[in-house]
XYZ file of C-alpha atoms in Angstrom:
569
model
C -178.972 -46.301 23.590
C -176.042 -48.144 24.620
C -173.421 -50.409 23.441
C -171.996 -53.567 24.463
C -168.760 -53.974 25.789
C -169.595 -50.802 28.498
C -169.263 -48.237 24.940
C -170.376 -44.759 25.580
C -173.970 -44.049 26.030
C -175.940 -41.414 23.693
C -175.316 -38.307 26.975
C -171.460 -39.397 27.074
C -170.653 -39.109 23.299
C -172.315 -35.645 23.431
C -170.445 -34.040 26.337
C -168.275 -31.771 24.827
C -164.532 -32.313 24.958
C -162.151 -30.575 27.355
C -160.178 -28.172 26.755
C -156.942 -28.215 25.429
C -153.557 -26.931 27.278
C -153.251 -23.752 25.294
C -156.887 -22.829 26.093
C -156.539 -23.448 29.664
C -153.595 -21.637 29.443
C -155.356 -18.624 27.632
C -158.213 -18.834 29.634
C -155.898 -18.288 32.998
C -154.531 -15.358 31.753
C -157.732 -13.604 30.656
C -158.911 -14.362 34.430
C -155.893 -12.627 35.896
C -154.616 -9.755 33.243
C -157.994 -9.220 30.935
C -156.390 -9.924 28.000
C -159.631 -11.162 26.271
C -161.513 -7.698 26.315
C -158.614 -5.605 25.538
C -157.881 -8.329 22.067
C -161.238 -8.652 21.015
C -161.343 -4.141 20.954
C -157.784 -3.805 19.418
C -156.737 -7.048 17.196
C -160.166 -5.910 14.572
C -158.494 -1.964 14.890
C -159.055 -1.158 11.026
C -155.896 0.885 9.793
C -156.010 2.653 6.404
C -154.495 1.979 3.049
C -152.247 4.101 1.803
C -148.418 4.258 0.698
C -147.300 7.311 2.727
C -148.445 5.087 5.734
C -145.194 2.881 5.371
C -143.356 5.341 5.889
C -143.469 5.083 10.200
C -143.056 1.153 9.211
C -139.920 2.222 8.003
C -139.083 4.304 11.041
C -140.073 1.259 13.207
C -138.490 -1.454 11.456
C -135.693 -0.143 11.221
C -135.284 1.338 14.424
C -135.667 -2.507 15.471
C -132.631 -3.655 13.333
C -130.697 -0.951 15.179
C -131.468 -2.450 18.598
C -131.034 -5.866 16.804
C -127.545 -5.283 15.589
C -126.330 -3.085 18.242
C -126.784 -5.873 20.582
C -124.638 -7.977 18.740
C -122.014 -5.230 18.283
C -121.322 -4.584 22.176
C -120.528 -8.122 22.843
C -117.457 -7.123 20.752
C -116.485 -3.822 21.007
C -114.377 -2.405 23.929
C -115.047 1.743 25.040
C -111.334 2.721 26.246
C -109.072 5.344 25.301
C -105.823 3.191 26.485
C -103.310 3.138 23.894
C -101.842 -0.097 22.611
C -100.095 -1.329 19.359
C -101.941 -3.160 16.638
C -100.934 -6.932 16.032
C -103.708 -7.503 14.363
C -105.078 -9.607 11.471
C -105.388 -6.113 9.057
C -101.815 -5.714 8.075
C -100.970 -2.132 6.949
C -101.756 -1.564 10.834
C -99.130 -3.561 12.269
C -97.209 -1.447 14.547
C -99.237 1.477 14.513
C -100.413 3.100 18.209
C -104.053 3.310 19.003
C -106.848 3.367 21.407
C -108.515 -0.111 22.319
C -111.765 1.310 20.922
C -110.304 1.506 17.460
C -108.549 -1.810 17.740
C -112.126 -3.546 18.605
C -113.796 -1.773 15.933
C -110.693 -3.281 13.598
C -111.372 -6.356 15.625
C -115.184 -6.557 14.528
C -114.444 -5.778 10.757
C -111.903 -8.602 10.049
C -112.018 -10.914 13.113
C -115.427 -11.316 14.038
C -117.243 -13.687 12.030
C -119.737 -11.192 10.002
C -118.523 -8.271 11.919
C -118.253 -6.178 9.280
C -121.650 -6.968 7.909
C -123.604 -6.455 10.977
C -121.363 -2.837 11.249
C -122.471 -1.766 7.899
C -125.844 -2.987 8.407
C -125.897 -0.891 11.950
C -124.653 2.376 10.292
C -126.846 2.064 6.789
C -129.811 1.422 10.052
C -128.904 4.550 11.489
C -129.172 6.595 8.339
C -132.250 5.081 6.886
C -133.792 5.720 10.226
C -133.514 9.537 10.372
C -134.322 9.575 7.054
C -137.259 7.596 7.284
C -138.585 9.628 10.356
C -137.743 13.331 8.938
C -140.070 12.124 5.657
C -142.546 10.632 7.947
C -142.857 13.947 9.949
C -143.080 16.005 6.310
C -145.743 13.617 5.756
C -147.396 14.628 9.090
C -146.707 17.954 8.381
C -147.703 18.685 5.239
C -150.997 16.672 5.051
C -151.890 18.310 8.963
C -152.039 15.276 10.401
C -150.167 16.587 13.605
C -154.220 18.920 14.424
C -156.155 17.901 17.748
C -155.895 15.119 19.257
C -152.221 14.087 17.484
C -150.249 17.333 19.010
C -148.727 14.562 21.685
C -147.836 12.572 18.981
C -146.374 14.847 17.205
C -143.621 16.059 20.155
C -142.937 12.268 20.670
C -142.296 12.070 16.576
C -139.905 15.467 16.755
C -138.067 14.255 20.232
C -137.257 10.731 18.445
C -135.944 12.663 15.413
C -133.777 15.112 17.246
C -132.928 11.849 20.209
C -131.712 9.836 16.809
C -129.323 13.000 15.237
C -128.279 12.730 19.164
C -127.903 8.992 19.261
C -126.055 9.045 15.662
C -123.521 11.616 17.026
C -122.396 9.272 19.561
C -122.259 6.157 17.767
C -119.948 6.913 15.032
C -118.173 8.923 17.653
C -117.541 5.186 18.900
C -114.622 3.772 16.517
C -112.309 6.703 17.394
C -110.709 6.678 14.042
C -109.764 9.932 12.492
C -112.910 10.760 10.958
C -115.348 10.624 14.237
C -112.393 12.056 16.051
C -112.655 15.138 13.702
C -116.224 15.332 14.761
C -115.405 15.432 18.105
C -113.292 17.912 17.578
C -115.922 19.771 15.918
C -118.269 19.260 18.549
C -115.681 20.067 21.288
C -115.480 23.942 19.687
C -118.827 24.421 19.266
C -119.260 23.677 23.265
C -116.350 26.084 23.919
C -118.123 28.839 22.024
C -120.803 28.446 24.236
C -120.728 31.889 27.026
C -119.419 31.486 30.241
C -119.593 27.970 31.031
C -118.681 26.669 27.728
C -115.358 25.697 28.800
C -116.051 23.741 32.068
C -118.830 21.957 29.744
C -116.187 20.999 27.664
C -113.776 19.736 30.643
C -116.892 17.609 31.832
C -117.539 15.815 28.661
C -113.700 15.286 27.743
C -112.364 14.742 31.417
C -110.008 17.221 30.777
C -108.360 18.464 27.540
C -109.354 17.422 24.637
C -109.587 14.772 23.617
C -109.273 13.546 26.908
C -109.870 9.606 28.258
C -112.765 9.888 29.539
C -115.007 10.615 26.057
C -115.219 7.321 24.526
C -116.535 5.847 27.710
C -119.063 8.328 28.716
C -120.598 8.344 25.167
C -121.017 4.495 25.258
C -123.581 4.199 27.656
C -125.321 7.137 26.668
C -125.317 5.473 23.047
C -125.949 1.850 23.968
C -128.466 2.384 27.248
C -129.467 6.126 27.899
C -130.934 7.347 24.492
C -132.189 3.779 22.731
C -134.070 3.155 26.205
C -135.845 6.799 25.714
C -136.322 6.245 22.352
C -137.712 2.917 22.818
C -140.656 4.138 25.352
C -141.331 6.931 23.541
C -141.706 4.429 20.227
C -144.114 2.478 22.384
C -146.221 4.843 23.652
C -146.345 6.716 20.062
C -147.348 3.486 18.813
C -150.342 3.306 21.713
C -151.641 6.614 20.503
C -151.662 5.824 17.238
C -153.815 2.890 18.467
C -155.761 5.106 20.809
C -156.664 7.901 18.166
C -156.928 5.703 15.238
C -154.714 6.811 12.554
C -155.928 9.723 10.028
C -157.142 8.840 6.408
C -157.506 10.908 2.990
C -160.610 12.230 2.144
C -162.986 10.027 -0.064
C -166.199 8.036 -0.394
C -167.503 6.541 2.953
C -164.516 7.902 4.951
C -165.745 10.886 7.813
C -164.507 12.033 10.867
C -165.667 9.242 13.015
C -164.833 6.096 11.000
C -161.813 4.418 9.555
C -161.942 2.741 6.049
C -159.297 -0.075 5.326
C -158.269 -3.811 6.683
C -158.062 -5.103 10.122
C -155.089 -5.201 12.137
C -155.283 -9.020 12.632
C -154.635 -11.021 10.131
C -154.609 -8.453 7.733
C -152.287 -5.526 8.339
C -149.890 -7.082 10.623
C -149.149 -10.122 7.211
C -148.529 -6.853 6.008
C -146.414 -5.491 8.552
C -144.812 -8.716 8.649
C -143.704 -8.874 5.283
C -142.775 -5.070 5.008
C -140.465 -5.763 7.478
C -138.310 -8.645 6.150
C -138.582 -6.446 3.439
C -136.678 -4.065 4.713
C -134.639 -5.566 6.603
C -133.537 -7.502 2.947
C -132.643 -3.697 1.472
C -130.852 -2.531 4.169
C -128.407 -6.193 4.001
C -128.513 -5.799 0.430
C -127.167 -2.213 0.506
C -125.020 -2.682 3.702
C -122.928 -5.556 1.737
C -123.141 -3.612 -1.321
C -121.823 -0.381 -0.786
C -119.086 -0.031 2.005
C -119.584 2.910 4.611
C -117.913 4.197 7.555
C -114.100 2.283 6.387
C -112.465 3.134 9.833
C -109.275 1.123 8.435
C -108.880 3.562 5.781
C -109.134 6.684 8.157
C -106.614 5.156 10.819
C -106.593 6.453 13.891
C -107.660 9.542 15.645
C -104.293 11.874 16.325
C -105.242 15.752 17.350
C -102.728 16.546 14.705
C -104.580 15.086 11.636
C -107.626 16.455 9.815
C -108.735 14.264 6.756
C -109.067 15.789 3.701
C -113.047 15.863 2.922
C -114.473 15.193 6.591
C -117.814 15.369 6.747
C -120.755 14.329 9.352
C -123.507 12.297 8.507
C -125.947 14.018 6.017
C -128.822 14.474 9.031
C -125.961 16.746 10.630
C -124.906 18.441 7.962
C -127.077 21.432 8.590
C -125.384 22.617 11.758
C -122.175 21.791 10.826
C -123.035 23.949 7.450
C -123.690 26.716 8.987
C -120.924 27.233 11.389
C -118.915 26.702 7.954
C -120.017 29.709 5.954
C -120.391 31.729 9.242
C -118.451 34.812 8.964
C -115.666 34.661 11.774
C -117.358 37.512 13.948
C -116.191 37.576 17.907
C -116.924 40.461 20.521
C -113.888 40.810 22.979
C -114.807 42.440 26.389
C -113.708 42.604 30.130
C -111.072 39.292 28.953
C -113.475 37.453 27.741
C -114.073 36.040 23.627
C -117.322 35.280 22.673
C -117.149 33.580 19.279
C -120.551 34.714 17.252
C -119.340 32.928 14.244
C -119.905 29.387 16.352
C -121.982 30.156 18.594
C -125.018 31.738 16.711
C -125.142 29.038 14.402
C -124.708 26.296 17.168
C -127.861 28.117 18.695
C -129.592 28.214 15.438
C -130.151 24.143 14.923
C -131.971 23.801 18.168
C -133.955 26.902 17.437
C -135.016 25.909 14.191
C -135.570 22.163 15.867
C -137.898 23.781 18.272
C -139.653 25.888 15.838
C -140.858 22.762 14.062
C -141.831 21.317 17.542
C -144.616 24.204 18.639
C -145.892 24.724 15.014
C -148.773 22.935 15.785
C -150.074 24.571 18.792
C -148.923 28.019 16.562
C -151.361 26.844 13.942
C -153.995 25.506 16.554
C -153.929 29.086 17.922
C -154.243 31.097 15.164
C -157.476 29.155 14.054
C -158.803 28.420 17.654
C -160.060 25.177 16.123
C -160.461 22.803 19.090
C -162.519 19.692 17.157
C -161.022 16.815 16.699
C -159.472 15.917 12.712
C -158.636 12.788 11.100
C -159.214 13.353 8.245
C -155.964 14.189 6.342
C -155.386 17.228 4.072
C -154.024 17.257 0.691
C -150.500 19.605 0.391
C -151.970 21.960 -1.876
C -155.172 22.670 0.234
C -153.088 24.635 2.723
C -150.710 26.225 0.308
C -149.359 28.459 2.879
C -148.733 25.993 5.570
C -146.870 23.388 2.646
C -145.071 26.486 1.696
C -143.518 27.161 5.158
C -142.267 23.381 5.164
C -140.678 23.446 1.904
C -139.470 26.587 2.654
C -137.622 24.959 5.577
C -136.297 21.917 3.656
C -135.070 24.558 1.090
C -132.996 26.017 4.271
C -131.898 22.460 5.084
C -130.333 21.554 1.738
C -128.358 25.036 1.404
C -126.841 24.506 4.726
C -125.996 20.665 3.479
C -124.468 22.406 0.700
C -122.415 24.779 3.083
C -121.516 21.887 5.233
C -120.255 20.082 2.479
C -118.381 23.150 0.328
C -114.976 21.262 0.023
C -116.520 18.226 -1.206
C -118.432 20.362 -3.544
C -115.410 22.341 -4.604
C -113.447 19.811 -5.152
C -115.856 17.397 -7.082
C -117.670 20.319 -9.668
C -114.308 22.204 -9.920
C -115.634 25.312 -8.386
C -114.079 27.970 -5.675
C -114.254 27.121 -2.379
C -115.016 30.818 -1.836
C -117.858 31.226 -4.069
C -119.495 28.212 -2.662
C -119.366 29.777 0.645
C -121.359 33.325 -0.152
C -123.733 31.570 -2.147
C -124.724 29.614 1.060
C -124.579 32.707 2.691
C -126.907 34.647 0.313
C -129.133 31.639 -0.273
C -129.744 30.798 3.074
C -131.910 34.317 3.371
C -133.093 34.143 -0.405
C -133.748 30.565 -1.245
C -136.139 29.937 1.425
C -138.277 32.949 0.422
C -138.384 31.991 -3.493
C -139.258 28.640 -2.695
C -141.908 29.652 -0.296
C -143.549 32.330 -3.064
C -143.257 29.329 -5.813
C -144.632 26.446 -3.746
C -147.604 28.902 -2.351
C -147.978 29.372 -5.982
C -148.187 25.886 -7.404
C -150.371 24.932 -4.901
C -152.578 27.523 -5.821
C -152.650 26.221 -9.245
C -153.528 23.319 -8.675
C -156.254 24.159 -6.409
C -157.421 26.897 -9.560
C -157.288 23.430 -11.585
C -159.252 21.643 -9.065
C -161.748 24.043 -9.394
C -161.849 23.760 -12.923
C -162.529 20.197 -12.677
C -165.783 20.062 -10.487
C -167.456 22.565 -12.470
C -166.796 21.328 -15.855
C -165.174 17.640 -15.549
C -162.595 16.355 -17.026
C -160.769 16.840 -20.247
C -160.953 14.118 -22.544
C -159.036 14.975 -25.316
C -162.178 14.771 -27.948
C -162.772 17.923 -30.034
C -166.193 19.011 -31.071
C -167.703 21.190 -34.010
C -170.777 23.004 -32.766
C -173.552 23.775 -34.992
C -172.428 27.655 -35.367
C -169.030 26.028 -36.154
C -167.081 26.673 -32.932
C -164.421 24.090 -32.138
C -164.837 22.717 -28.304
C -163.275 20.260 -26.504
C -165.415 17.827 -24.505
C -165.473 17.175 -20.870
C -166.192 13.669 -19.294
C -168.394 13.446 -16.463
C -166.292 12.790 -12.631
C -167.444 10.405 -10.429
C -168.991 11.328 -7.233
C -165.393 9.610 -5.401
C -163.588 12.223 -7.631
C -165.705 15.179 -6.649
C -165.898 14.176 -3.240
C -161.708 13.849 -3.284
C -161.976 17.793 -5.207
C -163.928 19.759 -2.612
C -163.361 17.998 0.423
C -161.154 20.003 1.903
C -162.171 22.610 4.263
C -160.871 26.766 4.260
C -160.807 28.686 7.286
C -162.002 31.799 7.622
C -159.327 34.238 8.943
C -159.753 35.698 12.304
C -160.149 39.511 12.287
C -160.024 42.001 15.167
C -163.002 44.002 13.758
C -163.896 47.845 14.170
C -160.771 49.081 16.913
C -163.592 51.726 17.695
C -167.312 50.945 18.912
C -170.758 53.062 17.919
C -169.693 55.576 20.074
C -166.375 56.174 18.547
C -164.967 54.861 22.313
C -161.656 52.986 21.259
C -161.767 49.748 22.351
C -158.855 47.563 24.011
C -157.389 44.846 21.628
C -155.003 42.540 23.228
C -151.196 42.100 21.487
C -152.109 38.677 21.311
C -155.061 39.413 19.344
C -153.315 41.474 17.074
C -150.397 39.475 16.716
C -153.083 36.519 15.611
C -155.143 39.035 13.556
C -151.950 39.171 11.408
C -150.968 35.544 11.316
C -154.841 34.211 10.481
C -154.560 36.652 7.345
C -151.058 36.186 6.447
C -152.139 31.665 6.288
C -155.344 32.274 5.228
C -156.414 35.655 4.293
C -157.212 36.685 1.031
C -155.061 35.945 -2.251
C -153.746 32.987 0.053
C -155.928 29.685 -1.430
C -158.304 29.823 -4.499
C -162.259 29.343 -3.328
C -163.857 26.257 -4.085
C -166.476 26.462 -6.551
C -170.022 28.039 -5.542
C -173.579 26.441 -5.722
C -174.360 29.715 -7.870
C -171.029 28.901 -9.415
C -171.952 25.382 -10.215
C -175.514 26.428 -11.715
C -174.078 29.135 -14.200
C -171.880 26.222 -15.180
C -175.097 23.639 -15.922
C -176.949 26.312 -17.289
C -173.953 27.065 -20.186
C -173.326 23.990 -21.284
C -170.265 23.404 -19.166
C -171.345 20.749 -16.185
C -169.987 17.658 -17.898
C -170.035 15.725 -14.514
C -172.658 13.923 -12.655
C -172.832 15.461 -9.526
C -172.531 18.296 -7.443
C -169.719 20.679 -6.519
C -169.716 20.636 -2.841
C -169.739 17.355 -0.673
C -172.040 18.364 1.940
C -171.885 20.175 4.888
C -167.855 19.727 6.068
C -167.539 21.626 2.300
C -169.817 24.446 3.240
C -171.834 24.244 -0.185
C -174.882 22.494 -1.094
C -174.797 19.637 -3.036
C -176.755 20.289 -6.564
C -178.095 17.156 -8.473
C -177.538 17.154 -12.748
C -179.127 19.087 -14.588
C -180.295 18.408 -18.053
């Protein structure tokens, strides 16, 4: 059919139309770079629900306003230790002598139109960044999400947490006022302390004496380029495992090794993402104009000859500063030479107790010689030794805060300065212990009460006379999602060495190794260490009094190790 006036004919109108610019445009890329394939496999990625999750979104995001602001700041500020007078708009400094670093940092607070914002939000960044990651790792930690195949994540997650104490150290090292300069100072003894080469470490950094004009300068670029550019590939390609592994879930109904349950990355997760972000980004302004940090005006400038009164690092380097406060002053003098034990053992220490947290999960990994692959996260109290050892360590933490702060302490609660100090030295041996015993302990509880649960259900509160005239309470039935959540979880057996002599009383050779993992394997999960889950037989002898008020079985198939019984009536 046609019309008049040369219309289209009936095989025109149905051609199909061409394609638009952005197609085209898509279309040529997917020809040259493959894009299409690689989308179509990662933009469906499904990514658990859960509110621990957030917190690496936190890490992220605000890892990006860092970047973000810090941009903005170095169009401003000037690195240089040459002195000049202050004419500036900030009036009680009029006259005063100081380096060009602190008069741009002045410069940026009251000059620079929201300076001072963007300096607060920077600095309340930097903070809420190491926070956010240390809590993220617990979270890793504590639920063993760091097991084969995330071990390579996990190094990336501790090198970015011990890269940002790094990064923080030199950034409010910047402003050269006299609070950072104290911490240089601080930092310039603890290199000295170090044996042998300590001091010509020190002349290197400094350029001489401290404090030297060379510091300011050679911490900028290390700040601004060196350590953010690490940082930022090591973000990346944590972020492209995380992609590659699929991130872990808790245990419940549906969710097994080899599936994820939860939304799609596109559109769901990253309106999400999206959102989460501006969100907090919006906190951090909110408490960055809100509550002032870091007033270098107030401090003045750095002189070598002025300490101000309650100095104190930021709280994420508290804990090495802590403990070279309450160290006792011990030195060994030989051949001419000082070493200083009371700096340098505890300015060994930090690392040591950094790297400990680094290779605990190949020390874990080798005392259960589990190679399979786990994403299914644990709950705390399911590995009651392991969640003691990392509260344990936090315990350690927070009493070396406390010794890092004991003049702030002393002067705020009224107490001796002195006492303070030998209760951070006695608690840093004993605290760590009693909350290790006390956590192991609660977590044991709660596993006893777990137990309690999927044989005889839940307490409801409702009291019942029996026909004999005993008073019981009732028990609603669980939910198979509930009992599924309750025996989950998975205990190890403990590796054992085994008879030392064969059946001919011949002594056999047992490795150090061996031994050394015979003792470990018992000491996490020996005996007296978890409680059992419940028993099939246990289970029965429940129905069979009266006391199976659930609907299902006690075990959750064969990941539990127990058969799953059906109800009994």
């Amino acid at each position: 059919m046609s019309s008049s006036g040369g219309g289209l004919t009936q095989g025109d109108s149905a051609r199909p139309a061409p394609p638009g610019k952005g197609e085209k445009l898509a279309d040529w890329a997917d020809g040259r770079l493959g894009l299409y394939p690689m989308a179509k496999a990662n933009l469906r990625k499904i990514f658990p629900d859960h509110w621990s999750f957030m917190l690496g979104e936190i890490c992220l995001y605000s890892f990006l306003i860092i970047i973000l602001t810090g941009i903005y700041l170095t169009l401003f500020f000037e690195p240089s230790s040459a002195e000049v007078v202050y004419h500036g708009s900030y009036t009680p400094m009029h006259g005063i002598r100081m380096t060009r670093a602190y008069e741009s940092t002045l410069d940026i607070s009251f000059e620079v139109r929201g300076g001072l914002l963007i300096r607060q939000i920077h600095h309340w960044a930097a903070l809420i960044f190491v926070a956010a990651m240390l809590v993220h790792m617990m979270r890793v930690f504590f639920t063993g999400a760091f097991r084969k195949p995330r071990e390579l994540n996990w190094l990336f997650g501790w090198t970015l947490l011990f890269l940002g104490m790094i990064t923080g150290l030199t950034g409010y090292s910047l402003p050269d006022d006299l609070l950072s300069g104290t911490g240089l100072r601080f930092a310039h003894g603890a290199i000295l302390s170090v044996p042998v080469v300590g001091t010509y470490l020190a002349f290197f950094l400094f350029g001489g004496e401290f404090p030297g004009d060379d510091i300011i300068a050679r911490l900028y670029p290390i700040h601004i380029l060196l350590l953010p550019g690490i940082m930022l590939g090591l973000v990346v390609a944590h972020l492209i495992l995380v992609f590659y592994h699929k991130h872990t879930q808790f245990a419940g109904p549906g969710r097994a090794e080899k599936n994820v349950v939860g939304a799609p990355f596109m559109p769901v997760y990253t309106a999400k993402a999206g959102g989460f972000f501006f969100l907090v980004f919006g906190v951090i302004a909110v408490v960055a104009g809100t509550f002032s940090i870091n007033p270098v005006w107030a401090m003045g400038p750095y002189r070598p000859d002025h300490v101000s009164t309650g100095a104190q690092p930021d709280w994420y380097l508290g804990f090495s500063e802590g403990l070279i406060r309450v160290m006792p002053s011990w030195e060994i003098n030989a051949w001419g030479h000082t070493l200083n034990l009371g700096v340098f053992l505890p300015f060994t220490l930090f690392p040591l107790v950094m790297a400990a947290i680094a290779v605990y999960p190949f020390v874990e990994a080798w005392v259960t010689k589990d190679k399979r692959e786990h994403h299914i996260a644990q709950r705390p109290r399911n590995a009651p030794t392991r969640t003691g050892l990392g509260v344990a360590w936090l315990t350690v933490y927070v009493v070396a805060l406390i010794g890092g702060g004991n003049d702030i302490v002393a002067t705020h609660f009224q107490l001796s300065l002195n006492a303070i100090t030998w209760f951070v030295r006695v608690a840093f041996f004993v605290a760590p212990v009693l909350a290790f015993l006390i956590t192991r302990r609660i977590c044991q509880g709660l596993q006893l009460r777990d137990a309690e649960k999927a044989l005889h259900g839940r307490e409801s509160g409702t009291i019942k006379r029996l026909p004999h005239g005993e008073y019981v309470e009732v028990h609603a039935p669980l939910s198979q999602a509930e009992l599924h959540t309750l025996t989950a979880h998975e205990q190890p057996v403990p590796f054992e060495i085994g008879p030392e002599t064969d059946a001919n009383g011949v002594r056999r050779p047992v490795k150090r190794s061996d031994r050394l993992r015979a003792r470990l394997a018992k000491a996490m999960y020996g005996p007296g260490t978890y409680v059992p889950k419940p028993t099939a037989e246990e289970y029965r002898r429940a129905l069979a009094n009266g006391h199976g008020g659930h609907d299902g079985g006690a075990g959750h198939g064969e990941h539990s190790g127990r058969a799953q019984e059906p109800q009994r009536h």
